[in-house]
mmCIF file of C-alpha atoms in Angstrom:
data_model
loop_
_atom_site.group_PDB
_atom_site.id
_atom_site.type_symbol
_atom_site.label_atom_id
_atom_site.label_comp_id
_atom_site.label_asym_id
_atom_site.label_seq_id
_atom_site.Cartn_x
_atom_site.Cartn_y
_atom_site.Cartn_z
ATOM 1 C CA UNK A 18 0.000 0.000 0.000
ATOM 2 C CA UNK A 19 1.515 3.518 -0.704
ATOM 3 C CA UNK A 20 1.394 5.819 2.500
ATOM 4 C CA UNK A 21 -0.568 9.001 1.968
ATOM 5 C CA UNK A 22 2.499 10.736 3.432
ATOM 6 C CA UNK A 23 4.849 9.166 0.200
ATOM 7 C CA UNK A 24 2.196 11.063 -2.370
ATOM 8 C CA UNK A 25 2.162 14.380 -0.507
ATOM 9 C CA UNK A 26 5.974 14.390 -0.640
ATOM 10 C CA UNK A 27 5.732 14.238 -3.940
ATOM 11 C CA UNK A 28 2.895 16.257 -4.381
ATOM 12 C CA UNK A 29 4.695 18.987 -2.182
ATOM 13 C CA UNK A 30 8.340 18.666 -4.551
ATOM 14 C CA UNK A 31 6.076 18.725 -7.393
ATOM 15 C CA UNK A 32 4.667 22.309 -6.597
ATOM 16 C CA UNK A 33 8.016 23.215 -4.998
ATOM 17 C CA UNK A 34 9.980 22.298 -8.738
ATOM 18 C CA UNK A 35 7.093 24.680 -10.632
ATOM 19 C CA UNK A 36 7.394 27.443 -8.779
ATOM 20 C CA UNK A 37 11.211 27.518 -8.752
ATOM 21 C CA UNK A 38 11.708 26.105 -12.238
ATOM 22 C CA UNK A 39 13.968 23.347 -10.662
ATOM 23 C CA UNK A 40 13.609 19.907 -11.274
ATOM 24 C CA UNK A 41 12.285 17.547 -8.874
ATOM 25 C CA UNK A 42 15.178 15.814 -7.942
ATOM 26 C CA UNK A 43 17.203 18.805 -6.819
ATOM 27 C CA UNK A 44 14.247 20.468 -4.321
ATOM 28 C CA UNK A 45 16.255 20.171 -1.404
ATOM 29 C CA UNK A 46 17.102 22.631 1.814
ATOM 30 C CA UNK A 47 20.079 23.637 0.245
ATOM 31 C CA UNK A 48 18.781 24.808 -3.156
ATOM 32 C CA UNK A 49 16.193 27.349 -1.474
ATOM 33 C CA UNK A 50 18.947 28.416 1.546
ATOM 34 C CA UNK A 51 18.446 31.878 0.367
ATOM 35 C CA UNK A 52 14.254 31.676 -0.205
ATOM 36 C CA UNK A 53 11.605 33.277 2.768
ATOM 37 C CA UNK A 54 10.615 29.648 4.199
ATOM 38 C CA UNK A 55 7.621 31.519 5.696
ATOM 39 C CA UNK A 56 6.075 32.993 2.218
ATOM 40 C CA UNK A 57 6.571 29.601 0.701
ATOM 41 C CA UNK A 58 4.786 27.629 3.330
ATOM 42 C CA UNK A 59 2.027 30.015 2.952
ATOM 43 C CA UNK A 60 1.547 30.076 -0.751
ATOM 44 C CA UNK A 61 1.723 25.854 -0.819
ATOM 45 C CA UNK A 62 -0.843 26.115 2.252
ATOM 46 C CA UNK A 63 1.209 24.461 4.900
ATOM 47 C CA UNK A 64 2.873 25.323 8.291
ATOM 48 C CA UNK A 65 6.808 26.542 7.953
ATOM 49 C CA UNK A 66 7.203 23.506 10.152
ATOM 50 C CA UNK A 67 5.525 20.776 7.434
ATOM 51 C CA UNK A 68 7.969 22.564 4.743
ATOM 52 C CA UNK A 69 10.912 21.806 6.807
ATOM 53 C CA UNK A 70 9.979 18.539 6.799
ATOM 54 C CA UNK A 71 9.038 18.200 2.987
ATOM 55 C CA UNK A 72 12.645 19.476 2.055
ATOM 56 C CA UNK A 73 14.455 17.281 5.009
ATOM 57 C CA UNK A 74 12.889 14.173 3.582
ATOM 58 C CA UNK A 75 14.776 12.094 1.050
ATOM 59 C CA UNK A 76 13.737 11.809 -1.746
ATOM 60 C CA UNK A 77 15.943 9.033 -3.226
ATOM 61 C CA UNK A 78 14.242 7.100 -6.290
ATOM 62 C CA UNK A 79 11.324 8.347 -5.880
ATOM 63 C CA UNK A 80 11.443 11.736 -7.886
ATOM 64 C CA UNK A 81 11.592 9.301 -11.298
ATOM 65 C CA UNK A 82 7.777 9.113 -10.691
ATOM 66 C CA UNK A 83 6.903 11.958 -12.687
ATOM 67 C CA UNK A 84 7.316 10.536 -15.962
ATOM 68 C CA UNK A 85 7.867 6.664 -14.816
ATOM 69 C CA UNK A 86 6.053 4.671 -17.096
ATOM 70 C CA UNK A 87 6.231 0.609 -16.386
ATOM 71 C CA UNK A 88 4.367 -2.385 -17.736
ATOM 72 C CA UNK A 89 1.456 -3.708 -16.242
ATOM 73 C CA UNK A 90 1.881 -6.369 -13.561
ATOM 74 C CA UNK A 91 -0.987 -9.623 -14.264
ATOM 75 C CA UNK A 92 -4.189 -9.465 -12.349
ATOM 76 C CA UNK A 93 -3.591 -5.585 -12.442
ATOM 77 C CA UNK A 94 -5.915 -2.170 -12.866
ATOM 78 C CA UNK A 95 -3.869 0.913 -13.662
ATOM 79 C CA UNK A 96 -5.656 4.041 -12.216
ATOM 80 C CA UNK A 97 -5.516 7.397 -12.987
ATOM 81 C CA UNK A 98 -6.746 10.061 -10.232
ATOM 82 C CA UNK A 99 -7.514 13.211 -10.694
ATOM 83 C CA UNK A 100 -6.432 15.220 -7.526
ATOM 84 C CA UNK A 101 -5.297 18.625 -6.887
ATOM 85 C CA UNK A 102 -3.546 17.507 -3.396
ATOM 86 C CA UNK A 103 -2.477 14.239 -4.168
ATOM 87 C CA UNK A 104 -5.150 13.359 -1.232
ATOM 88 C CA UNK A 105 -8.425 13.341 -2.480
ATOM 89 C CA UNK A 106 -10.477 13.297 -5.669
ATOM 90 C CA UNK A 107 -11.151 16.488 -5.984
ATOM 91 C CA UNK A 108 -9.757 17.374 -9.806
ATOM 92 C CA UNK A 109 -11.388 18.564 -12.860
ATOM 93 C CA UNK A 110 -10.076 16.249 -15.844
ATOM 94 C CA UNK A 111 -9.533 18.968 -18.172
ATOM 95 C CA UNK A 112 -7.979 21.895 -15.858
ATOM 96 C CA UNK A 113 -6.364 18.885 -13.065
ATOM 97 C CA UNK A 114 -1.891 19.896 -13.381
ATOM 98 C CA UNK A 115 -0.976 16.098 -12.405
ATOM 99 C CA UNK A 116 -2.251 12.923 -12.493
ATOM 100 C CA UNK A 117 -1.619 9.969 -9.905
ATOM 101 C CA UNK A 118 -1.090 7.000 -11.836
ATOM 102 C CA UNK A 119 -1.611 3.397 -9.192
ATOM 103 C CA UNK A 120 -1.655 -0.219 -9.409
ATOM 104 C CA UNK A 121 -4.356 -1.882 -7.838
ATOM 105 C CA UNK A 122 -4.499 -5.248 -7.314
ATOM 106 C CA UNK A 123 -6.000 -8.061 -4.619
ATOM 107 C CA UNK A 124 -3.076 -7.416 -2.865
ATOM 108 C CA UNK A 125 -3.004 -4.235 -2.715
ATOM 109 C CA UNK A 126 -1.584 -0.416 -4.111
ATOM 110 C CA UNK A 127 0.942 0.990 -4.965
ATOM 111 C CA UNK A 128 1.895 4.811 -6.981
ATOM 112 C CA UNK A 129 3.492 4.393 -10.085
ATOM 113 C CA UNK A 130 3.413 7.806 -11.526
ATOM 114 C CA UNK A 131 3.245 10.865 -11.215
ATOM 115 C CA UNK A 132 1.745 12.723 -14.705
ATOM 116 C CA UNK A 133 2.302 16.054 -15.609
ATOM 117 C CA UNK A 134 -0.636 17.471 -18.196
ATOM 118 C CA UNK A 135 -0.663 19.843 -20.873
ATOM 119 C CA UNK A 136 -1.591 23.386 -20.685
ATOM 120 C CA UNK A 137 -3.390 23.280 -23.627
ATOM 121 C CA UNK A 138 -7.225 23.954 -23.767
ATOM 122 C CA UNK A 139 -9.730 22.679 -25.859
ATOM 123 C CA UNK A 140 -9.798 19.774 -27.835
ATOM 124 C CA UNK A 141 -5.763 19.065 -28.572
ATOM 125 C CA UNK A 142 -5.336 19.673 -24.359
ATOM 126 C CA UNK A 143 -7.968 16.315 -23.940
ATOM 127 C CA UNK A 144 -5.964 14.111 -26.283
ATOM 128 C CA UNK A 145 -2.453 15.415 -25.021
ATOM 129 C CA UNK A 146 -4.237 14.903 -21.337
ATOM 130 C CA UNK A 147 -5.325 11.184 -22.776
ATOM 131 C CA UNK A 148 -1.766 10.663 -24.656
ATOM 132 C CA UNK A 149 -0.185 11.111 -20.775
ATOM 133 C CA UNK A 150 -2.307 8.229 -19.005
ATOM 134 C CA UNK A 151 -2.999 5.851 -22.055
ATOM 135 C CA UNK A 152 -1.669 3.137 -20.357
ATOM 136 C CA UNK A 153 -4.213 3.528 -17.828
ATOM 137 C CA UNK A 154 -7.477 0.999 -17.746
ATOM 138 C CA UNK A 155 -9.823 3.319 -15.107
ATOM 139 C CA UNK A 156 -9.629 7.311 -14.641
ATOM 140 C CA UNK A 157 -11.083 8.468 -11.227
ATOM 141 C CA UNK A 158 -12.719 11.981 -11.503
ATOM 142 C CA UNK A 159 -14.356 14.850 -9.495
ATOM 143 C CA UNK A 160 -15.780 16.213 -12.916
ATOM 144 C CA UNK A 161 -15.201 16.090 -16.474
ATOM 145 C CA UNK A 162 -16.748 16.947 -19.694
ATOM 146 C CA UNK A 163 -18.751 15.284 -22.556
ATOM 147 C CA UNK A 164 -15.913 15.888 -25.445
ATOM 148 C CA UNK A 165 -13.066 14.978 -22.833
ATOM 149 C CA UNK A 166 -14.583 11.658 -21.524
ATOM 150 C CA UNK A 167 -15.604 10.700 -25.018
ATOM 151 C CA UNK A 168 -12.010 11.219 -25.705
ATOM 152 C CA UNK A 169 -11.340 8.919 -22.723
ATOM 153 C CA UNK A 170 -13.426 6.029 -23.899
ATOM 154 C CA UNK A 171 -12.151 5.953 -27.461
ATOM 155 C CA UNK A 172 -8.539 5.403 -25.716
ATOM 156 C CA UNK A 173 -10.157 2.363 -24.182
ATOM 157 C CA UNK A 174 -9.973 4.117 -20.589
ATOM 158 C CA UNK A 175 -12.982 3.340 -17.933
ATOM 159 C CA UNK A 176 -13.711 7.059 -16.352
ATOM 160 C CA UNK A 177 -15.210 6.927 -13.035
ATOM 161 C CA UNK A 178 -16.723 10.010 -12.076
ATOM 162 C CA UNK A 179 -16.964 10.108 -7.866
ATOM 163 C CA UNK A 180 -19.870 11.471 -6.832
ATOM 164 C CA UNK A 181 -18.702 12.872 -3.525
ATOM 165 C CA UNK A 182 -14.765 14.032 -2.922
ATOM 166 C CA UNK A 183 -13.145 11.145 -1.633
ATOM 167 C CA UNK A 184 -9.457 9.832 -0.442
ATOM 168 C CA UNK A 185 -7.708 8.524 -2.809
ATOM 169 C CA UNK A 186 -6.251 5.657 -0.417
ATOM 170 C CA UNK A 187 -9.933 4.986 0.451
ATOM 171 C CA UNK A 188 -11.742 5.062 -3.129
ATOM 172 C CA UNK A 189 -8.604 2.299 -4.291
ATOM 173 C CA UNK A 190 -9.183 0.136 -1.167
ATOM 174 C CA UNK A 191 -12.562 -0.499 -1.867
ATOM 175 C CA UNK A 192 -11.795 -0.887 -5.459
ATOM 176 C CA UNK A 193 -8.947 -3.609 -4.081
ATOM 177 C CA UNK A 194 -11.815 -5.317 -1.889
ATOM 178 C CA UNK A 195 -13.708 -5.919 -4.797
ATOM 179 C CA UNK A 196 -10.935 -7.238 -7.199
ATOM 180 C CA UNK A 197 -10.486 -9.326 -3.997
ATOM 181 C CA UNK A 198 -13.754 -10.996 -3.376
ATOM 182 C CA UNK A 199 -14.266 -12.856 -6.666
ATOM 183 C CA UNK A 200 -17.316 -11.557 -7.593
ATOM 184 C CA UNK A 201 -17.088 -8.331 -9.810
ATOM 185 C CA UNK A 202 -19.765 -5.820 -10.605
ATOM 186 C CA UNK A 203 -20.561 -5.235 -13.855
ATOM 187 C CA UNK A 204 -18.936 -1.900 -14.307
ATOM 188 C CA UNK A 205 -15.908 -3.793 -13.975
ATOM 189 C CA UNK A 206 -16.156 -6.618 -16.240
ATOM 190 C CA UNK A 207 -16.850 -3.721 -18.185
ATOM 191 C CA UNK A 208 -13.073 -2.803 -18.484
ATOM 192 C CA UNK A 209 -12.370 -5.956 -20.295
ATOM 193 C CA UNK A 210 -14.298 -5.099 -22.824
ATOM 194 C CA UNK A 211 -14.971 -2.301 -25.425
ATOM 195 C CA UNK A 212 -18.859 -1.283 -25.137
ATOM 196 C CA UNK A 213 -18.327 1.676 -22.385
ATOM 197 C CA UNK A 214 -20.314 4.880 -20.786
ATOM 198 C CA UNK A 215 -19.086 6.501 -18.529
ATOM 199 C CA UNK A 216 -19.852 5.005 -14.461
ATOM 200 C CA UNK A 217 -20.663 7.425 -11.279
ATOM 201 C CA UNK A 218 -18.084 5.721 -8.797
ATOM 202 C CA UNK A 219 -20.945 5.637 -5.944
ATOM 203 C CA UNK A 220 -23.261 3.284 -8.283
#
């Protein structure tokens, strides 16, 4: 299972690497000695005392997730999430900056990428947006529109649309307890096949 702590450190570098045009790997104490710890805590909407910790932390392999791409393990969903926190399901398909990408299996889950999207608008920003998680089988959603999840479906991608925000770690447990009990409902059978609308996750 990936901690909820492991994706907000990465969530936190992420925003930390756009706003000082560094990359990922090299967000560190050292590299923003000279910044006003205080102003930064504030704009990323943390205590000074959580930003200490996000820039203490190593980081070691784990800064490859932005662009990691890696095959599919058997008896394995691939997830995208739309979050905006890299907590909850709480992003917009078309305007959401990163994607979490998980595995989800009976055993269990684990993060596999993060995905940076487009800027574009419009209809090239859905199929750049679909380009960056087409190895994906489900897409978890707060909201998303008619073009975009069309778009979504022709790439042979499941999106689930959640009805209420909810944790990530919580919406891919329950998905975990029912790969794990053997009997599937028919939204998910679905994903092995071709002949798909798009679900509201609470259904």
């Amino acid at each position: 299972m990936s901690s909820p702590e492991q994706t907000q450190l990465l969530f936190r570098r992420y925003q930390l690497a756009e706003i000082f045009h560094i990359p990922l790997r090299d967000i560190n104490l050292k590299a923003l000695l000279d910044s006003d710890f205080t102003t930064i805590a504030d704009d990323l909407g943390i205590s000074l005392s959580e930003l200490e910790q996000v820039l203490a932390e190593p980081l070691d392999e784990r800064w490859q997730l932005l662009e990691r791409r890696t095959p599919l393990p058997a008896n394995t969903l691939r997830c995208a999430v739309a979050s905006m926190d890299g907590e909850w399901i709480n992003g917009h398909f078309s305007r959401c900056p990163i994607m979490y990408v998980y595995d989800v299996s009976e055993s269990g889950t684990s993060i596999v990428g993060l995905r940076k999207m487009p800027e574009e608008a419009g209809e090239m920003g859905h199929q750049g947006r679909v380009n960056a998680i087409n190895d994906c089988q489900l897409l978890f959603v707060a909201a998303i529109g008619g073009p975009a999840a069309a778009r979504v479906i022709r790439a042979d991608i499941y999106p689930m649309k959640v009805r209420n925000v909810e944790a990530i770690e919580q919406t891919l447990e329950r998905l975990c307890e029912r790969l794990s009990s053997g009997s599937l409902p028919p939204w998910l059978k679905k994903v092995m096949g071709q002949s798909w609308q798009m679900e509201d996750w609470s259904a």
